[in-house]
Coordinates of C-alpha atoms and ligand atoms in Angstrom, one line a residue:
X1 CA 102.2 101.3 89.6
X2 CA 103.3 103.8 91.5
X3 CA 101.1 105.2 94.9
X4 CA 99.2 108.5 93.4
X5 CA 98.1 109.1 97.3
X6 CA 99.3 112.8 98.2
X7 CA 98.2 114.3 101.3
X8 CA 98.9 117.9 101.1
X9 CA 97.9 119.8 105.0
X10 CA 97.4 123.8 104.2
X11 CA 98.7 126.5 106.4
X12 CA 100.6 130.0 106.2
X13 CA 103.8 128.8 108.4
X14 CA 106.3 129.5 107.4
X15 CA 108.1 126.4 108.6
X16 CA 107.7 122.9 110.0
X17 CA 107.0 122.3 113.5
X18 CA 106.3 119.5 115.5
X19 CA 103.0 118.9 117.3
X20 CA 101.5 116.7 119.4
X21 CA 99.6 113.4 118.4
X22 CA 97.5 111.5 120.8
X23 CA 96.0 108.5 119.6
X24 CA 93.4 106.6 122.4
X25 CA 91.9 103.6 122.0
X26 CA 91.8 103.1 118.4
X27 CA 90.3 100.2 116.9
X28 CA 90.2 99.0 113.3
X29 CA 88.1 96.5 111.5
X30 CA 87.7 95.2 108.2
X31 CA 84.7 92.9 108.3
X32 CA 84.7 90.9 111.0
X33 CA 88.5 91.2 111.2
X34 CA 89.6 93.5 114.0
X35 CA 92.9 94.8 112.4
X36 CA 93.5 97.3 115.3
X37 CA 92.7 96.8 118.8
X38 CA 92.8 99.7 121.7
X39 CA 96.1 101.1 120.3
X40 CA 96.8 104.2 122.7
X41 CA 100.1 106.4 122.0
X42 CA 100.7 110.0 123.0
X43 CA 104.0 111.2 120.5
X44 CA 105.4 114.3 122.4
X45 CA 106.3 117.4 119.9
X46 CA 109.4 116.5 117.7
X47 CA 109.5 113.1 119.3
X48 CA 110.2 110.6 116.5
X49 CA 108.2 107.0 117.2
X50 CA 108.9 103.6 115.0
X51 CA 105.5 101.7 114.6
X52 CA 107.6 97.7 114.3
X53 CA 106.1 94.6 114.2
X54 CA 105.8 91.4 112.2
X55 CA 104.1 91.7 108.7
X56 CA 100.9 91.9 109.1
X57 CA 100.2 93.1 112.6
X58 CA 98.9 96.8 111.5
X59 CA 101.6 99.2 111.3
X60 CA 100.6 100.7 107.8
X61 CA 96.6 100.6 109.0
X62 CA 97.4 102.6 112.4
X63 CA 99.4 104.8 109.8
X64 CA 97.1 104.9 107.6
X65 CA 94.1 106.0 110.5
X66 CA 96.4 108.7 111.5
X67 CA 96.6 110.3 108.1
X68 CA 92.9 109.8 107.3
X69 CA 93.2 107.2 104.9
X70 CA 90.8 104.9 107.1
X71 CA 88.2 105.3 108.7
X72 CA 88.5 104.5 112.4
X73 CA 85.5 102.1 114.7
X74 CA 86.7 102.9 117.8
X75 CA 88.5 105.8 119.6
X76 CA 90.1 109.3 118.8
X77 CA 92.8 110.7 117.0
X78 CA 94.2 114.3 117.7
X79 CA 96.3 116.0 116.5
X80 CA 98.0 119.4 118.5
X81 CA 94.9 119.0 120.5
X82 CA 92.3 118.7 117.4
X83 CA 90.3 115.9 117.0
X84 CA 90.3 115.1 113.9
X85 CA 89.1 111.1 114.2
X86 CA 86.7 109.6 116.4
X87 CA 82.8 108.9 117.2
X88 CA 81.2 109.9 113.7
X89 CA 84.2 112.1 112.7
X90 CA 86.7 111.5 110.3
X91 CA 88.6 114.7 109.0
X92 CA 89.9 115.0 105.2
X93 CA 93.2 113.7 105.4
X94 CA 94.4 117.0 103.6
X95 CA 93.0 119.5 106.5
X96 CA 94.4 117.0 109.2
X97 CA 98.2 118.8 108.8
X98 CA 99.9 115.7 108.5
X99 CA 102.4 114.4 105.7
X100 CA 102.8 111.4 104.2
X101 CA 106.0 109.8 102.6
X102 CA 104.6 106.4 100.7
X103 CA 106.8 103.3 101.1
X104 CA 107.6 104.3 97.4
X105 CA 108.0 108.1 97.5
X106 CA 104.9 108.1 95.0
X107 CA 106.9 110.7 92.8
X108 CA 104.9 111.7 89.6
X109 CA 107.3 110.3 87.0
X110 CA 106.4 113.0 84.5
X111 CA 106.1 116.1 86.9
X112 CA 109.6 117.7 87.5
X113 CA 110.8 117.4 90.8
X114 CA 109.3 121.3 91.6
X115 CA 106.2 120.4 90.0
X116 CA 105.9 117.1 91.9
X117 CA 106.8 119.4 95.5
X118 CA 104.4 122.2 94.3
X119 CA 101.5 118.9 93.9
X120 CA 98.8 119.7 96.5
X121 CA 100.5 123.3 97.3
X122 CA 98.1 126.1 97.6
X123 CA 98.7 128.9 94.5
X124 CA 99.8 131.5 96.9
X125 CA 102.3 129.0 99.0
X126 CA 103.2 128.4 95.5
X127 CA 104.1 131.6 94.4
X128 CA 105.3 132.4 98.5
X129 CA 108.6 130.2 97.3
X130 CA 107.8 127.1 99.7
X131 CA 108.9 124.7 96.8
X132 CA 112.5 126.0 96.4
X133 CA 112.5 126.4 100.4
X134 CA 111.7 122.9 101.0
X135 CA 114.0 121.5 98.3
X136 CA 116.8 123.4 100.4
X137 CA 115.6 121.9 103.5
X138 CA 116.2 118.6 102.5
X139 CA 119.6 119.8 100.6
X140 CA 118.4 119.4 96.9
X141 CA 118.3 123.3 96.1
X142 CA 118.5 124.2 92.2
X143 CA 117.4 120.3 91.9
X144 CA 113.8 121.5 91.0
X145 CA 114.1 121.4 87.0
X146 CA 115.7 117.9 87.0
X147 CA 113.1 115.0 85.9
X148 CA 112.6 112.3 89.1
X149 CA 114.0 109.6 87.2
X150 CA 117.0 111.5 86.8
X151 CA 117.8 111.2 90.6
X152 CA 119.6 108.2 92.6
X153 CA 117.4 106.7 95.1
X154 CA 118.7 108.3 98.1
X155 CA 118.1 112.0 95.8
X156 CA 114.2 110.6 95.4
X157 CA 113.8 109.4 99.2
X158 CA 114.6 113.4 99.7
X159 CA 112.4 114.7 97.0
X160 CA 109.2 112.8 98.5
X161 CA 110.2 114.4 101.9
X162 CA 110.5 117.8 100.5
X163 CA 106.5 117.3 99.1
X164 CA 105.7 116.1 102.4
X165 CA 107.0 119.1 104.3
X166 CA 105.8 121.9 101.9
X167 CA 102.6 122.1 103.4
X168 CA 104.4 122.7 106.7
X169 CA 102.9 119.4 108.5
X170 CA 102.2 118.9 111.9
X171 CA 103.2 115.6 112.1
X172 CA 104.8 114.0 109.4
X173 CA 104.0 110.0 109.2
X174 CA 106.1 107.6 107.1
X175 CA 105.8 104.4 105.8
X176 CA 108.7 101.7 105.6
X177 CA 110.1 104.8 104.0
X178 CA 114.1 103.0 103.6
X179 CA 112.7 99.8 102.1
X180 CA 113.4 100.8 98.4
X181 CA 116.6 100.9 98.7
X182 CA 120.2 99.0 99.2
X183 CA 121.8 98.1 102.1
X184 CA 124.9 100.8 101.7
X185 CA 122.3 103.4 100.3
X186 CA 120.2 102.6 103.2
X187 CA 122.0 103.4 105.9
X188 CA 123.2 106.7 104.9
X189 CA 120.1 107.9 104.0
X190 CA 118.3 107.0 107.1
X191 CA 121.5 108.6 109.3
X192 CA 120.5 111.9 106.8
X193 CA 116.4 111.3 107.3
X194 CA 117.3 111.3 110.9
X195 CA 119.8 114.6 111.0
X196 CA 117.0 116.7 108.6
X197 CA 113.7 115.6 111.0
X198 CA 115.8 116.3 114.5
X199 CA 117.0 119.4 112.9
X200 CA 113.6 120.5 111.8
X201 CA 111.8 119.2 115.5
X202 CA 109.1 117.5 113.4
X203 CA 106.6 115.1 115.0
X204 CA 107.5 112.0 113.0
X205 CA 105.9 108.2 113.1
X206 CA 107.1 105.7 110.6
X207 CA 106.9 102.2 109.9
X208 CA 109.4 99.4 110.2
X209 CA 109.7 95.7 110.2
X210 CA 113.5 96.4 111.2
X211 CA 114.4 95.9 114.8
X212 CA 117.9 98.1 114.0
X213 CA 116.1 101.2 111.8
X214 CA 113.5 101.2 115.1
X215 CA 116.4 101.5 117.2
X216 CA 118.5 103.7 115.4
X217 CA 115.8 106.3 114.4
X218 CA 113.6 105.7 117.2
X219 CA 113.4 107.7 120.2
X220 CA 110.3 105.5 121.4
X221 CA 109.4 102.5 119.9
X222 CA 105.5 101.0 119.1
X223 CA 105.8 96.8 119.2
X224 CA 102.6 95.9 117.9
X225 CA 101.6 92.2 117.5
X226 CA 98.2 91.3 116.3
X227 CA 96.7 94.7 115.9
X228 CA 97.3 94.9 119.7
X229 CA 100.0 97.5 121.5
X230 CA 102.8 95.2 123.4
X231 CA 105.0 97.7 124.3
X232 CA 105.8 101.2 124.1
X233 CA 109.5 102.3 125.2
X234 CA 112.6 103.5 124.5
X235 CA 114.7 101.4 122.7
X236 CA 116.8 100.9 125.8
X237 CA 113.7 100.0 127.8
X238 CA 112.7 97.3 125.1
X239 CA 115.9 96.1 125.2
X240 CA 116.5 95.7 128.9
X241 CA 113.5 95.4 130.1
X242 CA 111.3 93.8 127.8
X243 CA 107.0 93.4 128.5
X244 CA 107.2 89.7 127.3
X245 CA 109.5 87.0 126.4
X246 CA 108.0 87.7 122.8
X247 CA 109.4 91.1 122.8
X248 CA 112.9 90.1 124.5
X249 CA 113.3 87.8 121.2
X250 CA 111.7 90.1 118.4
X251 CA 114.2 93.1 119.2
X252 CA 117.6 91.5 119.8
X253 CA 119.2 87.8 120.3
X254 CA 117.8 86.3 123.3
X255 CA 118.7 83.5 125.8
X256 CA 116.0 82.4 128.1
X257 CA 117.9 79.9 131.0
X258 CA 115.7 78.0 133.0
X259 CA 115.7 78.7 136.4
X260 CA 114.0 78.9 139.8
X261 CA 113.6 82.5 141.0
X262 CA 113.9 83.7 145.0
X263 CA 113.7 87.4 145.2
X264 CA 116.1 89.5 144.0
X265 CA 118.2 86.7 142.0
X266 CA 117.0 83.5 140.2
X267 CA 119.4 80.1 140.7
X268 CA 120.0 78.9 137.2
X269 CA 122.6 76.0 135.8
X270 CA 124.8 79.6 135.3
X271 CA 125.0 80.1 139.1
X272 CA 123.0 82.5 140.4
X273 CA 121.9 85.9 138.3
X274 CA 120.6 89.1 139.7
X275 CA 117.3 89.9 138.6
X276 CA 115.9 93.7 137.6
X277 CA 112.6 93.0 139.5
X278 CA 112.0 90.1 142.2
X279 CA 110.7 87.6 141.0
X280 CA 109.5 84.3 143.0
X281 CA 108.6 80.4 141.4
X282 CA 109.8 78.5 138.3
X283 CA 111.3 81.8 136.0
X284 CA 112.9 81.6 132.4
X285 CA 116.0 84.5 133.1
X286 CA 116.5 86.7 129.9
X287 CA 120.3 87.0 129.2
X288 CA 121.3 88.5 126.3
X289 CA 124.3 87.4 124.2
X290 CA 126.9 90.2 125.2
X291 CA 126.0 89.3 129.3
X292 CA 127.7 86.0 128.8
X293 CA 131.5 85.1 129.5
X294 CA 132.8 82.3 128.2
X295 CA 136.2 80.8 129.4
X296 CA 138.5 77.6 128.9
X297 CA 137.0 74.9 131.6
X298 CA 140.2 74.4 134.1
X299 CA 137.6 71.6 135.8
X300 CA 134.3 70.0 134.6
X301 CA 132.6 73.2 132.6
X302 CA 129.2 73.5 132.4
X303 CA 129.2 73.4 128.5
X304 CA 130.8 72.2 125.3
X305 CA 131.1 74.5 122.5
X306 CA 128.7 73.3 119.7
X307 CA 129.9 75.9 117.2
X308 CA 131.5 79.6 116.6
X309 CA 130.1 82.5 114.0
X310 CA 133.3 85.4 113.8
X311 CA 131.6 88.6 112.5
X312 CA 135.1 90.4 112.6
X313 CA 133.9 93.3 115.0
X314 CA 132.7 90.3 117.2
X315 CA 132.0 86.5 117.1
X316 CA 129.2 84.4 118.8
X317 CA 130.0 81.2 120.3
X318 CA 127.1 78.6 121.0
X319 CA 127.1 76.7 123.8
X320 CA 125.2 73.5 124.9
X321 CA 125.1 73.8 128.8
X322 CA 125.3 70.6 130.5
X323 CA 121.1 70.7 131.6
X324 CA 120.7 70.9 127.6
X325 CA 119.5 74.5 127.5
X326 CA 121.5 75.8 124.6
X327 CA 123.1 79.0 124.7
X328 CA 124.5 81.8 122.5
X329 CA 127.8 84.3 124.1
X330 CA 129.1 87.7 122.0
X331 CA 132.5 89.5 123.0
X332 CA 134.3 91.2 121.0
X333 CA 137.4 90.2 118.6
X334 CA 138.7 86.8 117.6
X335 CA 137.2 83.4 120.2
X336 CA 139.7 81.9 122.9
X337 CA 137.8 78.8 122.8
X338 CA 137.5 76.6 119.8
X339 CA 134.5 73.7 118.6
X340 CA 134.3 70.8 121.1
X341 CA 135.9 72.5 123.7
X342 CA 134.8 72.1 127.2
X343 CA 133.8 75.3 128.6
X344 CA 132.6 77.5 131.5
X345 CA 129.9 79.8 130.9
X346 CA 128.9 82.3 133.8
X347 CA 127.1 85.9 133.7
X348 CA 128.3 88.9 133.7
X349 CA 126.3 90.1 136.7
X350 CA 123.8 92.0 134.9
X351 CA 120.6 92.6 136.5
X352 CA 118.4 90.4 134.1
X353 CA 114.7 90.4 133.3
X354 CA 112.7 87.2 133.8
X355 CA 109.5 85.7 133.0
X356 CA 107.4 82.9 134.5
X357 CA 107.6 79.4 132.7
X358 CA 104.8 79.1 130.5
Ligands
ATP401 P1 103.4 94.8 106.4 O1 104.6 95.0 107.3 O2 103.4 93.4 105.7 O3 103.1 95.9 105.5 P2 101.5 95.7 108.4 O4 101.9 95.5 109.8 O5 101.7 97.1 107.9 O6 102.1 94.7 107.4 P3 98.7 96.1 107.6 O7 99.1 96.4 106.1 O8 98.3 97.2 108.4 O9 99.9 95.4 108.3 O10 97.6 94.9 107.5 C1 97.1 94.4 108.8 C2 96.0 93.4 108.4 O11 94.9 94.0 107.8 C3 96.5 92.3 107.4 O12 96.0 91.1 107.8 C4 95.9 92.8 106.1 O13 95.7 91.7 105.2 C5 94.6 93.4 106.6 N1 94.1 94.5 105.7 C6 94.8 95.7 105.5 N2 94.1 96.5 104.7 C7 92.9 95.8 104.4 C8 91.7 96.1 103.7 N3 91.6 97.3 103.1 N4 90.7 95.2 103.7 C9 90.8 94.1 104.4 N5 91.9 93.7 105.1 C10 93.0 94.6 105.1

């Protein structure tokens, strides 16, 4: 069954812009489960913001509070400085002037692509020729006769963006909005997605369970866990400087080497690595695959090779370090070393983050 959920925001603008959404200290319950904990974050105008996390740690709920869809227990939501969500008010998601693209672009299957852009239009925006503008926006002009099911997948994706922009949105919010489609598919649309809502400087928040799409589309990133906010960054803050060892593992490949930590470096069965902030007592150092170099041993080593994955573009070669900690090294091209081998493995001087033993 398709999603029949449309929200449609009226206003005479004549085209999108991006506004500011603040969201403070939301919380979320169903029952006596708290879905949504004290989630506070402040999206900038035309700043795009991935909500990712595992399955079931809120993303679509916080999504879903934003547009109006539910009802919020605790905290405010406003939108270019209108609250339209907290203590004892809860706005009509259609007069919040915020869009909504459904995991499954919720087309009307027998509504022609214009009819299905024109759903939840105003007569007069109607008639204004804010359907044929918005198929253009999204490059599908002279497209609006043709039946949905006519379309590829990619064609569709662009169709439910065009409804969601008609209104002239605020903030547009989507939800695991490349997940219908193939792999191939799914990275040229999302590179497209990406060129049409920089272009237009929307205010966009979507959903993702993918580290990469996050990354990729992202300019700040929402890691939720548990209904609970872990970290709020760039993607190059996530990356190198990670709020937990949780995070450090959830966004990329991680290796965590025991160590002891005195200051400004940490001594570790890799020698001694610089650390990003001092750090003092019994620290696991967070080295990421690509800091690791990984050479013939011309004496003892401090590893053996326990096997080798060649990707092509790069290969990762695991290595169990002589203390037992096991570790995993990327470069680029085809491995010098081979299974078995006797190796060295030392750092490639990278400051590193690092977090205290549990
Ligand atoms: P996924 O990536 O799997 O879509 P998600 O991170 O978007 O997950 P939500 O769909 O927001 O997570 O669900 C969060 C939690 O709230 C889950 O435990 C879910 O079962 C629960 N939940 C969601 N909607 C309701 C509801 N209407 N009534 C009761 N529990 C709900």
């Amino acid at each position: 069954m398709p999603n029949t959920e449309v929200i449609a925001a009226s206003s005479d603008t004549a085209t999108p812009s991006g506004g500011r959404l603040i969201v403070d200290g939301v919380g979320v319950s169903f029952g006596s489960l708290d879905v949504l904990s004290d989630i506070s974050i402040d999206v900038a105008p035309g700043e795009i913001v991935a909500l990712l996390g595992p399955s079931g740690c809120g993303k679509t709920t916080l999504l879903r509070s934003v547009a109006g869809l539910e009802h919020i227990d605790r905290g405010t939501i406003s939108v270019n400085g209108r609250l339209v969500a907290g203590r004892s008010q809860h706005e009509r998601p259609e007069r919040r002037r915020v869009g909504m693209v459904f995991q499954d672009w919720a087309l009307f299957p027998h509504l022609s692509v214009a009819d299905n852009v024109a759903y939840g239009l105003a007569r007069e925006e109607r008639r204004s020729g804010r359907v044929e503008s918005s198929l253009e926006m999204v490059g599908l002009a002279g497209a609006g006769d043709r039946m949905p099911s006519t379309l590829s997948g990619g064609q569709q994706q662009r169709v439910a963006l065009a409804r969601a922009l008609a209104p002239r949105p605020s903030v547009l919010l989507l939800d695991e909005p490349f997940s219908n489609l193939d792999t191939g598919l799914r990275v040229q649309v999302r590179a497209e997605v990406h060129r049409l809502l920089t272009g237009l400087g929307i205010t966009a928040v979507f959903v993702t369970h993918d580290q990469e799409e996050a990354f990729v589309l992202g300019d700040r990133v929402a890691v939720m866990r548990d209904g609970a906010l872990e970290q709020f960054g760039t993607p190059a803050e996530l990356y190198e400087e990670p709020a937990s060892a949780w995070i450090a593992s959830f966004v990329g490949d991680a290796n965590f080497i025991p160590g002891h930590g005195s200051g400004a470096t940490a001594e570790t069965a890799l020698g001694a690595v610089p650390l990003s902030r001092p750090t003092h007592g019994r620290v696991d150092v967070l080295v990421r695959p690509e800091h690791l170099r990984v050479a013939a041993a011309e004496g003892a080593g401090n590893g053996t090779v326990s096997n080798i994955e060649y990707f092509g573009h790069d290969h990762m070669i695991r290595v169990d370090l002589v203390d037992g900690t096991r570790v995993a090294c990327r470069a680029p091209g085809w491995p010098a070393v081979e299974r078995g081998q006797t190796v060295t493995v030392g750092c490639d001087g990278s400051a590193s983050a690092a977090f205290e033993t549990a």
